[in-house]
Structures are given as C-alpha cells and as structure tokens.
Short mmCIF file of C-alpha atoms in Angstrom, two decimals:
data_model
loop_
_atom_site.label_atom_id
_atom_site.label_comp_id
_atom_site.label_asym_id
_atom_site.label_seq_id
_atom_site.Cartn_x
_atom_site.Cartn_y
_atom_site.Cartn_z
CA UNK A 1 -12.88 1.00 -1.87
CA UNK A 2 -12.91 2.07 1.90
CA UNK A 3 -16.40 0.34 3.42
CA UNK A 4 -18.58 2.29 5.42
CA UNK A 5 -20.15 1.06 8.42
CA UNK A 6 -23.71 -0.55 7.79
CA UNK A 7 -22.76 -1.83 4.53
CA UNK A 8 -21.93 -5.46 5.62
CA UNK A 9 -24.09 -7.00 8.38
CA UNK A 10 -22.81 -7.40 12.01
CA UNK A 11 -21.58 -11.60 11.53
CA UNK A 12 -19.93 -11.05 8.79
CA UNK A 13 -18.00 -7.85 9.80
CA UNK A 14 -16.86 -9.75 13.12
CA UNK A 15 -15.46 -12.93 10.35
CA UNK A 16 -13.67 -10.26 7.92
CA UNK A 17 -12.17 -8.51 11.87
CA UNK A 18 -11.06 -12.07 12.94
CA UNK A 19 -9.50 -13.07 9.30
CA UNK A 20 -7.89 -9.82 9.51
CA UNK A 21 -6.47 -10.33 13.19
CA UNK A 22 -4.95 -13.71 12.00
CA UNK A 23 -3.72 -12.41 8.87
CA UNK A 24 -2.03 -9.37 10.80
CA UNK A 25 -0.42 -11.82 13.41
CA UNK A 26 0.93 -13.91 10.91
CA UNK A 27 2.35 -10.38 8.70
CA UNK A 28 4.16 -9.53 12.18
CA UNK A 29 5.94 -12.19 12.16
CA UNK A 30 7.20 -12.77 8.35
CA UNK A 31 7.75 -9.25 8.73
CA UNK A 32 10.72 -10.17 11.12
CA UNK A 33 12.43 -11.97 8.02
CA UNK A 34 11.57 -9.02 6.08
CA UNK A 35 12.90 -5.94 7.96
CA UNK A 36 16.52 -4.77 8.30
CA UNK A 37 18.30 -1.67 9.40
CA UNK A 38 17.96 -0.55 5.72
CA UNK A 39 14.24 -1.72 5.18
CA UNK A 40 12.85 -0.46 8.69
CA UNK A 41 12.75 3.06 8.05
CA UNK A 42 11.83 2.92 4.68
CA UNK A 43 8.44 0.71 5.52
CA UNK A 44 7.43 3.77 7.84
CA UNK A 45 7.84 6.05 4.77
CA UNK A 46 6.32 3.65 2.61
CA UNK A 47 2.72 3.78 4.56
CA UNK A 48 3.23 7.80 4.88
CA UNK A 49 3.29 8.02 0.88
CA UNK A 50 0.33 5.33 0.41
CA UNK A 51 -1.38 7.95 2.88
CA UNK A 52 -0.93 10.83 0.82
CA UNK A 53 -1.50 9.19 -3.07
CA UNK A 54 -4.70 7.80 -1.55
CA UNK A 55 -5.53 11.30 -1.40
CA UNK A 56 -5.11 11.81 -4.78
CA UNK A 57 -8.43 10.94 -6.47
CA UNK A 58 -8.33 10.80 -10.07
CA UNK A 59 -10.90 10.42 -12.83
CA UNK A 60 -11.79 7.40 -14.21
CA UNK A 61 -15.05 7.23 -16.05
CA UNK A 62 -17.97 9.89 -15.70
CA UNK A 63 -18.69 11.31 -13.06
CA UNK A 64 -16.47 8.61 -10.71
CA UNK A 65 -12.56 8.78 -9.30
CA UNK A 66 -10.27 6.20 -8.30
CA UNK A 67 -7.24 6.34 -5.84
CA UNK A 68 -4.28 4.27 -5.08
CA UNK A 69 -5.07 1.00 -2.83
CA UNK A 70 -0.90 0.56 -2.53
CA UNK A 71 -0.95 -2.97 -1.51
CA UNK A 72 1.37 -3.68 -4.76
CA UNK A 73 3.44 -0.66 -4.18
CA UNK A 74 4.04 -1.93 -0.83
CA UNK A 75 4.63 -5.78 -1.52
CA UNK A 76 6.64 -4.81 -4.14
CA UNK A 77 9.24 -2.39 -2.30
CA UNK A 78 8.76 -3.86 1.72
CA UNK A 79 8.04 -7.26 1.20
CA UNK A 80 4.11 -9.20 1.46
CA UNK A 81 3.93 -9.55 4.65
CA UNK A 82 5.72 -6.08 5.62
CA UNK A 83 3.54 -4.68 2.81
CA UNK A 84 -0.10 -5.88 4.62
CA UNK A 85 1.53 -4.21 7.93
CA UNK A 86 1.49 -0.78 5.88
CA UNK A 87 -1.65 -0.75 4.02
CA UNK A 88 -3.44 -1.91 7.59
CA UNK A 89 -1.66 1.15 9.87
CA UNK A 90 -3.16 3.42 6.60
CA UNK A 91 -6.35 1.93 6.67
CA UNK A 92 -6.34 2.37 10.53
CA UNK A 93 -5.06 6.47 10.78
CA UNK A 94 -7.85 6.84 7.88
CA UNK A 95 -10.26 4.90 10.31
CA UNK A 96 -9.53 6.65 13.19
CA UNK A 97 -8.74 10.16 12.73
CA UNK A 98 -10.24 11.03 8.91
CA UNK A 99 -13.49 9.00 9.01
CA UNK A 100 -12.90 7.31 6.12
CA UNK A 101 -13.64 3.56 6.53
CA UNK A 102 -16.11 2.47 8.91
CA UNK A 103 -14.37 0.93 12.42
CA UNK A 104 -17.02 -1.75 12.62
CA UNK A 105 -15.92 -2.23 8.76
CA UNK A 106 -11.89 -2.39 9.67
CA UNK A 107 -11.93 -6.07 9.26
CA UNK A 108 -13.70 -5.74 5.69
CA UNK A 109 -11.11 -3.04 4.63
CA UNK A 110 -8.11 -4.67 5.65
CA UNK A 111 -9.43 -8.28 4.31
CA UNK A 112 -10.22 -6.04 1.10
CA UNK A 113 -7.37 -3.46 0.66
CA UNK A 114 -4.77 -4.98 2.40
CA UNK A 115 -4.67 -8.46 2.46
CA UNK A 116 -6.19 -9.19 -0.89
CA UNK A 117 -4.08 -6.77 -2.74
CA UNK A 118 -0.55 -7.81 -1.05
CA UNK A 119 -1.50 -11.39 -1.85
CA UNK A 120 -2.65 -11.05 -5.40
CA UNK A 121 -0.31 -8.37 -6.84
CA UNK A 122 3.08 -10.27 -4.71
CA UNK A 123 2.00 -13.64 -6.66
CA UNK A 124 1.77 -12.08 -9.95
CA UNK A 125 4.63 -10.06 -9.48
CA UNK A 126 6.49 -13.21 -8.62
CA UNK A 127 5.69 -15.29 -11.35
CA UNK A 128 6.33 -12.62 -14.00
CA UNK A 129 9.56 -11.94 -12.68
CA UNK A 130 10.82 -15.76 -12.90
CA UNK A 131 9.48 -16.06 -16.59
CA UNK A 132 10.64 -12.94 -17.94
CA UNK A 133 14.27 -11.90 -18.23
CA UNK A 134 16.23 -10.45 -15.26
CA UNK A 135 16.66 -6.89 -15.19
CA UNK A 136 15.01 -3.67 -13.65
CA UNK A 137 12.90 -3.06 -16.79
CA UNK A 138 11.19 -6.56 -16.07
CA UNK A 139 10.64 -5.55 -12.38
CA UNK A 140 8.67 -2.32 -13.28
CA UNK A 141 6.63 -4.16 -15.95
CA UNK A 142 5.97 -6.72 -13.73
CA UNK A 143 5.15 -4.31 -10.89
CA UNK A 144 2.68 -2.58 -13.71
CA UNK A 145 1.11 -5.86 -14.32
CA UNK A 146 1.01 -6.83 -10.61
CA UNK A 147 -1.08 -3.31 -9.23
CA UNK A 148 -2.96 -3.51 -12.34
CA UNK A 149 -4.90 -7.31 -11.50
CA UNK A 150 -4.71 -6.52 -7.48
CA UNK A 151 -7.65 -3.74 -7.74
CA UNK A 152 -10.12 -5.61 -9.98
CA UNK A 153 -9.08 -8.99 -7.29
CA UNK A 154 -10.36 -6.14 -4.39
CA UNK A 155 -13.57 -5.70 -6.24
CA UNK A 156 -13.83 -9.32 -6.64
CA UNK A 157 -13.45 -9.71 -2.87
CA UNK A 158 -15.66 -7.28 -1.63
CA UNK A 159 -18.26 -8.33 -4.29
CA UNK A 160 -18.07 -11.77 -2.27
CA UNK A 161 -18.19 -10.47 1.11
CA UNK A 162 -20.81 -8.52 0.09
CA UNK A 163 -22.82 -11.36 -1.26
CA UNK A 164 -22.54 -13.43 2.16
CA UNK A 165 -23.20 -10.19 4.66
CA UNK A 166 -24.79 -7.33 2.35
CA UNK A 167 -27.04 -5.42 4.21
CA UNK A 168 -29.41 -4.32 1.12
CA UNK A 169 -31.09 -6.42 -1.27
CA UNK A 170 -29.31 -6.00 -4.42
CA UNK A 171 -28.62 -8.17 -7.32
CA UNK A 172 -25.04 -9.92 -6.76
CA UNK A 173 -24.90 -10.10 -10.50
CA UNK A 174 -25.09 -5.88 -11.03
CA UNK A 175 -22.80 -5.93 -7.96
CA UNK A 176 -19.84 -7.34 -9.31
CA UNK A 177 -20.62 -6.47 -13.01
CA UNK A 178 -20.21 -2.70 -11.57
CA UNK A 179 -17.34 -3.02 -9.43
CA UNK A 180 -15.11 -5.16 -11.61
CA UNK A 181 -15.88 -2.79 -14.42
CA UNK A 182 -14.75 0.60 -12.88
CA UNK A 183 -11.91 -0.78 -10.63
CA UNK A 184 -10.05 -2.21 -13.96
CA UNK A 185 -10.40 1.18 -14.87
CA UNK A 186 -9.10 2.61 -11.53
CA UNK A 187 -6.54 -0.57 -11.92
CA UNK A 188 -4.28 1.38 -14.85
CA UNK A 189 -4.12 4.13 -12.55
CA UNK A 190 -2.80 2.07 -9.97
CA UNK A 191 -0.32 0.08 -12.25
CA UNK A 192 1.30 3.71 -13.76
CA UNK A 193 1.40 5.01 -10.01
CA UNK A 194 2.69 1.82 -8.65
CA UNK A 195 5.26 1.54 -11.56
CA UNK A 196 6.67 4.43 -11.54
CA UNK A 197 7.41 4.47 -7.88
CA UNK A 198 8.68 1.51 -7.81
CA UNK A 199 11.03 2.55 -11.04
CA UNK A 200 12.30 5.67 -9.67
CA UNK A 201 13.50 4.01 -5.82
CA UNK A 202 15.47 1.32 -8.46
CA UNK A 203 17.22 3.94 -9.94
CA UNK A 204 18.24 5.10 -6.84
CA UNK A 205 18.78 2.36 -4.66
CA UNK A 206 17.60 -1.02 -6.11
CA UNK A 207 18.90 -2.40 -3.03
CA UNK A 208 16.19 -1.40 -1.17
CA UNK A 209 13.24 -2.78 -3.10
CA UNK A 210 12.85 -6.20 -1.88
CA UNK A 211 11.14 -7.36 -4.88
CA UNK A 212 14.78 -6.92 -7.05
CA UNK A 213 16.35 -8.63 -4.43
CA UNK A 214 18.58 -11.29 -6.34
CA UNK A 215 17.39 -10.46 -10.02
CA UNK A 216 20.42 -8.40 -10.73
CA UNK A 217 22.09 -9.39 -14.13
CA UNK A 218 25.86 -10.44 -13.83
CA UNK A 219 28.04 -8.24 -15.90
CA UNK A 220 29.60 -10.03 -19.08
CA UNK A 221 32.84 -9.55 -20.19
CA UNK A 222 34.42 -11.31 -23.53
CA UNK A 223 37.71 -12.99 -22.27
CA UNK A 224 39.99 -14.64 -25.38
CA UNK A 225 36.13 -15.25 -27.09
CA UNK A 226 34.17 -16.36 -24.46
CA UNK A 227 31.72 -14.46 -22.29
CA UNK A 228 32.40 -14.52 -18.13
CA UNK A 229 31.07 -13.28 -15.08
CA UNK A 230 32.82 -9.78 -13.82
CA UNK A 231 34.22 -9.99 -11.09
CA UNK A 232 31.41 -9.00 -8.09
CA UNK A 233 31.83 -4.94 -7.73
CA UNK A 234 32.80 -3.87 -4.33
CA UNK A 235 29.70 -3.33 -1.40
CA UNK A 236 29.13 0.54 -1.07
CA UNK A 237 31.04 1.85 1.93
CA UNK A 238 28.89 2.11 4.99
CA UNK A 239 28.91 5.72 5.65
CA UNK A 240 27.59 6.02 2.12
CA UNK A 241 25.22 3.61 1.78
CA UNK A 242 23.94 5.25 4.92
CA UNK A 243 23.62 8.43 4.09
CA UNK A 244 22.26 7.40 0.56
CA UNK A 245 19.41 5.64 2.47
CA UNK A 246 18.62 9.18 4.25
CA UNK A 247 18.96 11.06 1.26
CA UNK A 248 16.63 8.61 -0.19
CA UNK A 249 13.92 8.70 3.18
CA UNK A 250 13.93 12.91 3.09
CA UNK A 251 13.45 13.15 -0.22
CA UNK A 252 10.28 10.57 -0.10
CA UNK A 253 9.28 12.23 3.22
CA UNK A 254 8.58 15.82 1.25
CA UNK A 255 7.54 14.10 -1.95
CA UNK A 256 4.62 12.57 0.79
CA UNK A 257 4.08 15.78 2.50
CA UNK A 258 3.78 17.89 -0.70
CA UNK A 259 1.42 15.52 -2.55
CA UNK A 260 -0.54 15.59 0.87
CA UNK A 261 -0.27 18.89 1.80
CA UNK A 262 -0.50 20.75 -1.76
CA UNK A 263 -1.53 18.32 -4.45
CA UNK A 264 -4.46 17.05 -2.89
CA UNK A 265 -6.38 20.26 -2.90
CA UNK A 266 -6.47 19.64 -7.05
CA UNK A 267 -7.78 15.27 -6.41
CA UNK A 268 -10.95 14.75 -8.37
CA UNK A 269 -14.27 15.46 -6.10
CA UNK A 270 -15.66 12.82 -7.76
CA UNK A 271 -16.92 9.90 -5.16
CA UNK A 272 -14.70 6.60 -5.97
CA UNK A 273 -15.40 3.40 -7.55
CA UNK A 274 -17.60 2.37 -4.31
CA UNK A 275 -18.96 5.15 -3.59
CA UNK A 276 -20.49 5.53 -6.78
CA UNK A 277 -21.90 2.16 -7.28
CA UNK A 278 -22.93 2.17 -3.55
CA UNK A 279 -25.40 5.26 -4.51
CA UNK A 280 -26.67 4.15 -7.37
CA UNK A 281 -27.60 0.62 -6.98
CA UNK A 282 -28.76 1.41 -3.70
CA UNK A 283 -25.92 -0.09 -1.32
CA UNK A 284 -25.36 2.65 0.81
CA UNK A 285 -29.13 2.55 2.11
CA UNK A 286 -28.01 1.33 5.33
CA UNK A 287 -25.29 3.01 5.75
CA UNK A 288 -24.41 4.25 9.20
CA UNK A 289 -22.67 7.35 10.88
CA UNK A 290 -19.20 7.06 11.41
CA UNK A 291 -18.12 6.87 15.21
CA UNK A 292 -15.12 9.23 14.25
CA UNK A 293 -17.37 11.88 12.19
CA UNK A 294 -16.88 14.30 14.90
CA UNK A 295 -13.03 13.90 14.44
CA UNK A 296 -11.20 17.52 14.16
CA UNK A 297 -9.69 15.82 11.21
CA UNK A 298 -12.98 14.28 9.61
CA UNK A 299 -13.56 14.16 5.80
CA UNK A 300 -9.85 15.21 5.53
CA UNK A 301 -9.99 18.59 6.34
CA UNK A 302 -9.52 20.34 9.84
CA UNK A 303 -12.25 21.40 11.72
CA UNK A 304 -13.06 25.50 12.41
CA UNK A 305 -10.24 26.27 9.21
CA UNK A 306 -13.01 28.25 6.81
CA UNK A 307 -10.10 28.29 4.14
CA UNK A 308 -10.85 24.87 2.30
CA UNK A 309 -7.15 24.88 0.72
CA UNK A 310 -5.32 25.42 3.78
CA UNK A 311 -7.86 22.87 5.65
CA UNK A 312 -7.35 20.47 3.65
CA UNK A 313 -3.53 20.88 3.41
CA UNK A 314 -3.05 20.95 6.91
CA UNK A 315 -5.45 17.64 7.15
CA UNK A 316 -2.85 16.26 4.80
CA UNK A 317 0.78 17.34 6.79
CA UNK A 318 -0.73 15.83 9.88
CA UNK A 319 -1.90 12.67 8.18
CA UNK A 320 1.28 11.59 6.74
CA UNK A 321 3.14 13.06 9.82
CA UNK A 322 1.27 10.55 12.09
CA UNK A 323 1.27 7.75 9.89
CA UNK A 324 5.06 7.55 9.25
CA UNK A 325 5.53 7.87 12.96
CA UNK A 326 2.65 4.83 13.91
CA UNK A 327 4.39 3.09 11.24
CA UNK A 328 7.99 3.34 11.78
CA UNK A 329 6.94 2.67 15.49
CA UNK A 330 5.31 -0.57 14.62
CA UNK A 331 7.99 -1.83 12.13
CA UNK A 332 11.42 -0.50 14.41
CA UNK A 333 9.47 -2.75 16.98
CA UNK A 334 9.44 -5.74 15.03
CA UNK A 335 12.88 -5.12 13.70
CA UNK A 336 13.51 -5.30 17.45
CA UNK A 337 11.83 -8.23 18.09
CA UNK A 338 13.90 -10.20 15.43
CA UNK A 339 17.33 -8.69 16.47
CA UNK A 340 16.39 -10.11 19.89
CA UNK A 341 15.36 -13.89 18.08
CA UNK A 342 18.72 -14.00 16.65
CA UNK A 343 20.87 -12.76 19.87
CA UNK A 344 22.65 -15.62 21.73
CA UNK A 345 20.04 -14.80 24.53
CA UNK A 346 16.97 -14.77 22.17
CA UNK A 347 18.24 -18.39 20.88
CA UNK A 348 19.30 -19.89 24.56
CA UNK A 349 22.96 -20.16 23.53
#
C-alpha cells in the first residue's frame, strides 16, 4: 500500500500533505488525553512492532503478498488519535531511511495508511463493542472485525485519490475492482495479526489496551438468591504494576527485534497488493526514483553487506531500534506537554 513517488500528480500530492498536516496536528493534541505514564512507553513500542510485522510479507493470492497496515492494531491498543501518531512516525522511518514510500507521496501514505485506517477500524471497533456483550472475547472479535474492513477502506481511499490525481490513464473502474479485491484478501491477514496481538497484551495487562478501557464485566456473586456486584478488587500495588508494564515493554521490544531481525529474511518476495496491480494495469509507468534510494538502508537491507540474511537482519534491528526511539521521543513529548496543561502553572492558577 506504500505509494511511490510519480504515482499521484504534483496538486494532488500537496492536498493529501496538507490533509495529513491537519490531521497530524489535531492527533497531537487528542493524543494528550490519550497518553499516561503507563500508555507513553508502550505507544513507542507499539510503532517499533508495526515496523517490524510490516516486514513480514505474506501470500495472499498468486503471485502477490500483503503486510500489516497496523492502523487497527494501533487504535485499538494506544488510542485513534495516538494510533495515527504511530502509523505516521512508521510511514516516515520507512520514507526516510528504507525507501519505501515516496517523500513527495508522504501525504498520500499517511492520508491512506494512517489516517484512513485509525478512523475506519476505531469506528467499527467502537460500535461492535457497545452492541455486543462486555468481555475480552468481544474486544478481540471486534478488533478482528475492525483490521479486517480498515484495509479494503485503504484501497477504497487510494482508489479515490487516485481517480482525482492519477498520473496514468487507467480505467478507475479496473482500479478499484483490483485493489478492493486483493486487499480483502490481505484484510484477513490483518484481522488474525491484529487480533491476536491485541488478545495476547489483554491477557497480560488489559489495562493497557485503551480500547478495553471500561468494558470490564463486574463479578457476580449470589447473596441469599440474588445476584450482586463484588466488591471492586484492590488496584495492583505500584511497584508491581510497574514492573509488570516493563516486563510487558522488553518482552514486546525482542518479540519486534526478532520478527525484524530474523523472521523477515523468510516474508514472501512477492510485490504487495499495489505493487502488483501498479505493474500490471500499468500504474507504475510514471513512477519516479526515490530521493532516499541511495540510503545505506534502502530496499531494507544494508548497503556493502554481500550476505543477504545478515543484510537484511541488520536492516531490520536498526529499523525498529530507531523507530521506538523517534516514537517514544515524540509521544514522552506530548505526555509532557499535557502534564504541563494540567499543572497549576499550565492552567494560570
């Protein structure tokens, strides 16, 4: 789904980068409500594993892969806006140092992959959790649901940019026929990837996956016939919720790093869902050469390492290892930002 440069004409590109600006400026600041202590570090880590799954190509139909987009994932555990924050500093690191996504085409991808996704997949998620019943089975099955329609509703969007600022002359209607048709595909892949993640941090600490926040059943207990609320269990001592919560961030951190640095060698070589369609219906005539293509870390391997294994593992390490730092830099600042809104000096008390 990442757009190349020359895909998407010059006007259009500069509409997508000023949509995306807004939409960023507004994420910083619902962020704010988002982020705590507890939520902070784990947004960092968050962006660092949709790095390294996005790595992980996996077949979908013949001769084409698909990869996580993580804009669910992300709404789903961080909160919307917190979530668009994440997918954006992935899209950017991918931008910047590993060629992948055009710069001129940063405003399409984030539109695209970030926004698009976090908006779709948080409303779905949303609704399905108020009309289900409360539990953690109805948040992964909702999350399922949620990452499953938000890849089909990126293919839907770039289908419609594409039709305003395509650069090739290509029939709209084989366009989005083509896209929606693969990414549903590349959608269940998504949906297990997103639902499982977002299954295994419950079991650990559903406290820290903002989309359970307040859909915890009350415990029942049958008093002289009648069913009551138990009384509220007591709040996890500090100490150990804290060092639950970096139990938690370690273990996530190698899970990232491993996937990255080991299980990517074995992705499908495939070209994705765009990629594909882009070649054979004769989108990617236009296409342009990336300003980053002479990146040490271009096309996700690292430049003068013969060994393609150890290239592409290395590629991997350093990827995740600079996007958890960008990102926990960006979202410690803006858990800053609202610690100093809420001081008696932020508030002119």
């Amino acid at each position: 789904m990442h757009v190349p440069d020359g895909f998407i004409d010059a006007p259009t590109s500069a509409v997508t980068g000023a949509v995306a600006a807004g939409a960023l400026a507004v994420s910083l600041r619902g962020a704010r409500r988002e982020l705590d202590e507890r939520t902070a570090p784990l947004a960092g880590l968050v962006a660092a594993f949709i790095f390294a799954v996005q790595m992980l190509n996996f077949p979908v139909a013949a001769g084409t892969s698909g990869h996580l987009l993580g804009g669910a994932l992300a709404a789903i555990l961080v909160g919307p806006y917190t979530g668009v924050l994440c997918v954006s500093v992935v899209l950017l690191m991918q931008g910047i140092l590993f060629a992948d996504g055009g710069l001129t085409a940063l405003g399409v991808n984030i539109t695209d992959m970030a926004i698009v996704t976090t908006l779709v997949s948080y409303a779905v998620f949303r609704l399905l959790v108020k009309v289900l019943p409360r539990g953690r089975r109805t948040v992964t099955a909702a999350s399922f649901a949620a990452a499953l329609l938000s890849v089909p509703a990126a293919a839907v969007a770039f289908t419609l940019i594409y039709a305003v600022g395509g650069t090739t002359d290509v029939s709209i209607g084989k366009v989005a026929t083509a896209m929606i048709g693969v990414h549903v595909l590349i959608g269940l892949g998504e949906a297990a990837i997103t639902a499982l993640t977002v299954g295994a941090v419950i079991a650990v600490r559903p406290d820290l996956v903002y989309g359970a926040r307040g859909l915890q059943q009350r415990l029942k207990l049958r008093v002289n016939g009648e069913l009551v609320d138990a009384p509220t269990a007591r709040p996890v001592p500090a100490a150990g919720a804290a060092g639950s919560h970096r139990k938690l961030w370690i273990t996530g951190l190698v899970a990232s790093l491993v996937l990255a640095g080991f299980v990517s060698f074995y992705a499908s070589a495939n070209p994705d869902g765009l990629e594909k369609i882009a070649h054979d219906k004769g989108i990617d005539r236009k296409v342009e050469k990336h300003a980053s293509s002479d990146s040490p870390l271009a096309g996700y391997g690292v430049k003068d390492v013969s060994d393609a294994r150890l290239s592409s593992g290395l590629a991997g390490v350093v990827g995740v290892g600079v996007t958890v730092v960008a990102g926990s830099a960006v979202f410690w600042a803006v858990r800053r930002r609202r610690t100093q809104d809420v001081s008696p000096v932020g508030t002119g008390v």
